[in-house]
Protein backbone atom coordinates (compact mmCIF):
# COMPACT_ATOMS: atom_id res chain seq x y z
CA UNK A 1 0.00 0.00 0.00
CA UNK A 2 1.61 3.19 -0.78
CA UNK A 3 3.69 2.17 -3.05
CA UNK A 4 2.59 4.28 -6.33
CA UNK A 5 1.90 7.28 -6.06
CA UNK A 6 0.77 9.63 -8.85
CA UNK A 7 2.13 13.39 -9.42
CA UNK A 8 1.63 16.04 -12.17
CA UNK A 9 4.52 16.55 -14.27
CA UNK A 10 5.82 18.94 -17.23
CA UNK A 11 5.78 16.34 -19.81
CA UNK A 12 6.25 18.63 -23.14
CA UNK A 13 5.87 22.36 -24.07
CA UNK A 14 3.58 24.47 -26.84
CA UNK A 15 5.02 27.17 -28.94
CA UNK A 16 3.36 29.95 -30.83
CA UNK A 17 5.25 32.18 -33.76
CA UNK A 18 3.23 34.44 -35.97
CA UNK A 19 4.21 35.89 -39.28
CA UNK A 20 1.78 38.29 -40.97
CA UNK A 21 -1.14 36.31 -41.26
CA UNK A 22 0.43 32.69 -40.70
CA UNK A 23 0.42 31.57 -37.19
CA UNK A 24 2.72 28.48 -36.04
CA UNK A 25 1.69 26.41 -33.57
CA UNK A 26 4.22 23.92 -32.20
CA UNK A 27 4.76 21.33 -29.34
CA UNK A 28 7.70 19.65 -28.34
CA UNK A 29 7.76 16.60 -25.90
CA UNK A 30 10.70 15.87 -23.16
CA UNK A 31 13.41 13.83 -23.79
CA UNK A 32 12.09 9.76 -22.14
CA UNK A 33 8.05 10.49 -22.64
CA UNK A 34 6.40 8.21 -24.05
CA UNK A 35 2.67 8.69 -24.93
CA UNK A 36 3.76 11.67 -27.23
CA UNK A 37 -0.47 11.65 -27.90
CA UNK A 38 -0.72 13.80 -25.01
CA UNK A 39 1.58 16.24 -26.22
CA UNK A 40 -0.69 16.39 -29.51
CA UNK A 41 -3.73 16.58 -27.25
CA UNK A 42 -2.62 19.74 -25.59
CA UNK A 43 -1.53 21.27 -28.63
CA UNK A 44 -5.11 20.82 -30.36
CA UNK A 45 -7.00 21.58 -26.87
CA UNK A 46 -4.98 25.25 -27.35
CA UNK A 47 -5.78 25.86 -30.72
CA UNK A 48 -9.32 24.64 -30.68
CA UNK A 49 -9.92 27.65 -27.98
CA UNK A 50 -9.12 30.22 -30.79
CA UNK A 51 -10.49 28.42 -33.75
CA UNK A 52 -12.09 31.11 -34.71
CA UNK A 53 -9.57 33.46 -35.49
CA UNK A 54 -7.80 30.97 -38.46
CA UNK A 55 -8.96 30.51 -41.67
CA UNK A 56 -7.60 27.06 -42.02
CA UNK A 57 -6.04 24.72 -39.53
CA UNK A 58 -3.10 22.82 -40.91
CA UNK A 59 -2.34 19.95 -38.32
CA UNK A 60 1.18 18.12 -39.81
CA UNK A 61 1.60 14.42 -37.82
CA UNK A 62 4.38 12.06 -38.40
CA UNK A 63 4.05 9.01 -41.00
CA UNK A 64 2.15 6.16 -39.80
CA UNK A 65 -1.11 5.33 -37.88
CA UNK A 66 -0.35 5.30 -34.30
CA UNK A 67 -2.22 6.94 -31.01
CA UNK A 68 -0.60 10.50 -32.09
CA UNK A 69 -1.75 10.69 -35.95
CA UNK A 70 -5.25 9.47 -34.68
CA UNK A 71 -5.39 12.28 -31.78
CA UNK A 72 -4.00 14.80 -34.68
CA UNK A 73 -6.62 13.20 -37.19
CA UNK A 74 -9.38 13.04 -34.87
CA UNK A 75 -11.60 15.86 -35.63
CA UNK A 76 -10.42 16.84 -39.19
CA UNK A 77 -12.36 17.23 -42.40
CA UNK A 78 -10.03 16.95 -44.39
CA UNK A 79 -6.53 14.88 -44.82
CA UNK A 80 -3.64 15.03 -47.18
CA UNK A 81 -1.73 11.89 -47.20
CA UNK A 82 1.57 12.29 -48.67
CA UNK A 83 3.36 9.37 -50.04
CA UNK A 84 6.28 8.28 -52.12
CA UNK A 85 6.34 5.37 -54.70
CA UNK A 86 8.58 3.06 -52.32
CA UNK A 87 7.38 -0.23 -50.40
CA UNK A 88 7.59 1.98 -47.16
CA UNK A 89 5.53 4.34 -48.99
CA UNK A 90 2.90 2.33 -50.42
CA UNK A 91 2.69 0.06 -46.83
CA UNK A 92 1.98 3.53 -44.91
CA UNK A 93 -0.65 4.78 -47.68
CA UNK A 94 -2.71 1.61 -47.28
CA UNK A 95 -2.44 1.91 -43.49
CA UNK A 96 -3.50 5.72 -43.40
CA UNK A 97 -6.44 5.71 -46.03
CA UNK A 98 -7.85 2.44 -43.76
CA UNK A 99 -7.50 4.85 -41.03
CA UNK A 100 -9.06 7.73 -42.74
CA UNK A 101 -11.80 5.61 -44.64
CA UNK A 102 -12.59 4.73 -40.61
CA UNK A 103 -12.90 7.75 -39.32
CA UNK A 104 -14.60 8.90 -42.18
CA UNK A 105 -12.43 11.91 -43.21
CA UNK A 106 -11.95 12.63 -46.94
CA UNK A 107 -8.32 12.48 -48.04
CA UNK A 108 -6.61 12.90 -51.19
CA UNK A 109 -3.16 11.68 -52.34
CA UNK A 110 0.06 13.66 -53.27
CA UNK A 111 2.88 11.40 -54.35
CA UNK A 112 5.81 12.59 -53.00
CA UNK A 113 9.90 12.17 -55.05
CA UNK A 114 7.22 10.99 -57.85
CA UNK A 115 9.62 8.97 -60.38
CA UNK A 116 11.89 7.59 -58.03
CA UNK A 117 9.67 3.72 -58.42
CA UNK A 118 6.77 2.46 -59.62
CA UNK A 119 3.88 4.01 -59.27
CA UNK A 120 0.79 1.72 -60.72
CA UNK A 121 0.61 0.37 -56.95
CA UNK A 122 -0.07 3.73 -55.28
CA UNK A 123 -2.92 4.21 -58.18
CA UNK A 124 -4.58 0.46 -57.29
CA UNK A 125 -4.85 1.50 -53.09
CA UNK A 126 -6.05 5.10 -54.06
CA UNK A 127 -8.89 3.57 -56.68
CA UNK A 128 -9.23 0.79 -53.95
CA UNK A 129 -10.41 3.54 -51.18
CA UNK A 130 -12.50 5.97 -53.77
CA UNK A 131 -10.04 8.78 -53.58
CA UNK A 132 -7.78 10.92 -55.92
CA UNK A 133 -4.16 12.02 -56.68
CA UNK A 134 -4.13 15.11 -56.73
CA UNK A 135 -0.38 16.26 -57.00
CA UNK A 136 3.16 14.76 -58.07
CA UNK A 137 6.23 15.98 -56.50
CA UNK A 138 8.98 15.03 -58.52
CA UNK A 139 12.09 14.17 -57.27
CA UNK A 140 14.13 17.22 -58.04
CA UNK A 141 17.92 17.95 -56.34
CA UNK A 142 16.90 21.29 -57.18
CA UNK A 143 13.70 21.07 -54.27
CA UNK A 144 16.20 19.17 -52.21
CA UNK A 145 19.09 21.82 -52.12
CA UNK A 146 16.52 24.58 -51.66
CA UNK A 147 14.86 22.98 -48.68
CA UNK A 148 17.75 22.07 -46.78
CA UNK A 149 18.64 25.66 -47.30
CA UNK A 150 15.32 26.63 -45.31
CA UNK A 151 14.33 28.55 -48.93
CA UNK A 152 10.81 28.88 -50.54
CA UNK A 153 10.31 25.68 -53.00
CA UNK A 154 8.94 27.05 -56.37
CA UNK A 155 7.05 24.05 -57.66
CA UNK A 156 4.00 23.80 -60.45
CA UNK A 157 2.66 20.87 -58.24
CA UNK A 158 3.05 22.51 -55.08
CA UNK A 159 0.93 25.13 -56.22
CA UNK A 160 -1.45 23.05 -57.62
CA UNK A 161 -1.91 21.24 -54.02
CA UNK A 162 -2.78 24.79 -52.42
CA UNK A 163 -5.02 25.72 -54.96
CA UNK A 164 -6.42 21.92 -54.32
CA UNK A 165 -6.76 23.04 -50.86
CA UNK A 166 -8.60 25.87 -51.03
CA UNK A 167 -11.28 24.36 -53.18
């Protein structure tokens, strides 16, 4: 008896940056946590208090399907699943458009370092969940120099994504 005993405990931090118009909303966890889903949690509980002052709401989750990309997905009318024409790639696409098709939030496709492999399998999951490409990113050195520079990316299918978007 005794023997646990529960305390509250800094577990991550939320930061805001603003720019013009664009606001940044951030949260990091500590180094050693775990259940990074609370973390996400937080970070959506802060937003969804000023919800109203955003046009859009841009939430950007790592790959996969686990307990944070559901907490980030949960809610959402909208995803964009971004994939690239590798096994690793196709494996994750299936997994997230399940996961989407579940939750019942529309998501489109955008094939990311498009050329780099095969892409007839990405086609057969999107046609297999009733959903559309709607970009491809080539694979460009040029988009890779630029964004490991931290400079804009000047791209005809980037573009086309946003104005995607704000259909």
């Amino acid at each position: 008896a005794g023997a646990i005993t529960e305390s509250a405990q800094v577990i991550g931090e939320i930061f805001i940056g603003q720019k013009g118009k664009l606001t940044l909303l951030s949260g990091k966890m500590k180094t050693g946590i775990e259940e990074s889903s609370l973390v996400v949690n937080a970070v959506k509980k802060f937003y969804e208090k000023r919800e109203k002052d955003f046009d859009y709401i841009i939430i950007d989750t790592a790959a996969g399907t686990h307990c944070p990309v559901i907490a980030a997905l949960s809610g959402s009318n909208q995803a964009l699943a971004i994939t690239e024409p590798t096994p690793l790639g196709v494996h994750d696409l299936n997994l997230i458009l399940s996961l989407t098709k579940k939750l019942k939030i529309k998501t489109q496709v955008v094939i990311n370092r498009a050329g780099i492999g095969p892409e007839d399998i990405i086609e057969k999951i999107v046609k297999k969940y009733h959903t559309k490409i709607i970009a491809k990113i080539p694979y460009s050195q040029n988009i890779e120099k630029k964004y490991c520079s931290g400079l804009p990316i000047q791209n005809m299918e980037i573009k086309k994504i946003a104005n995607q978007l704000k259909k």
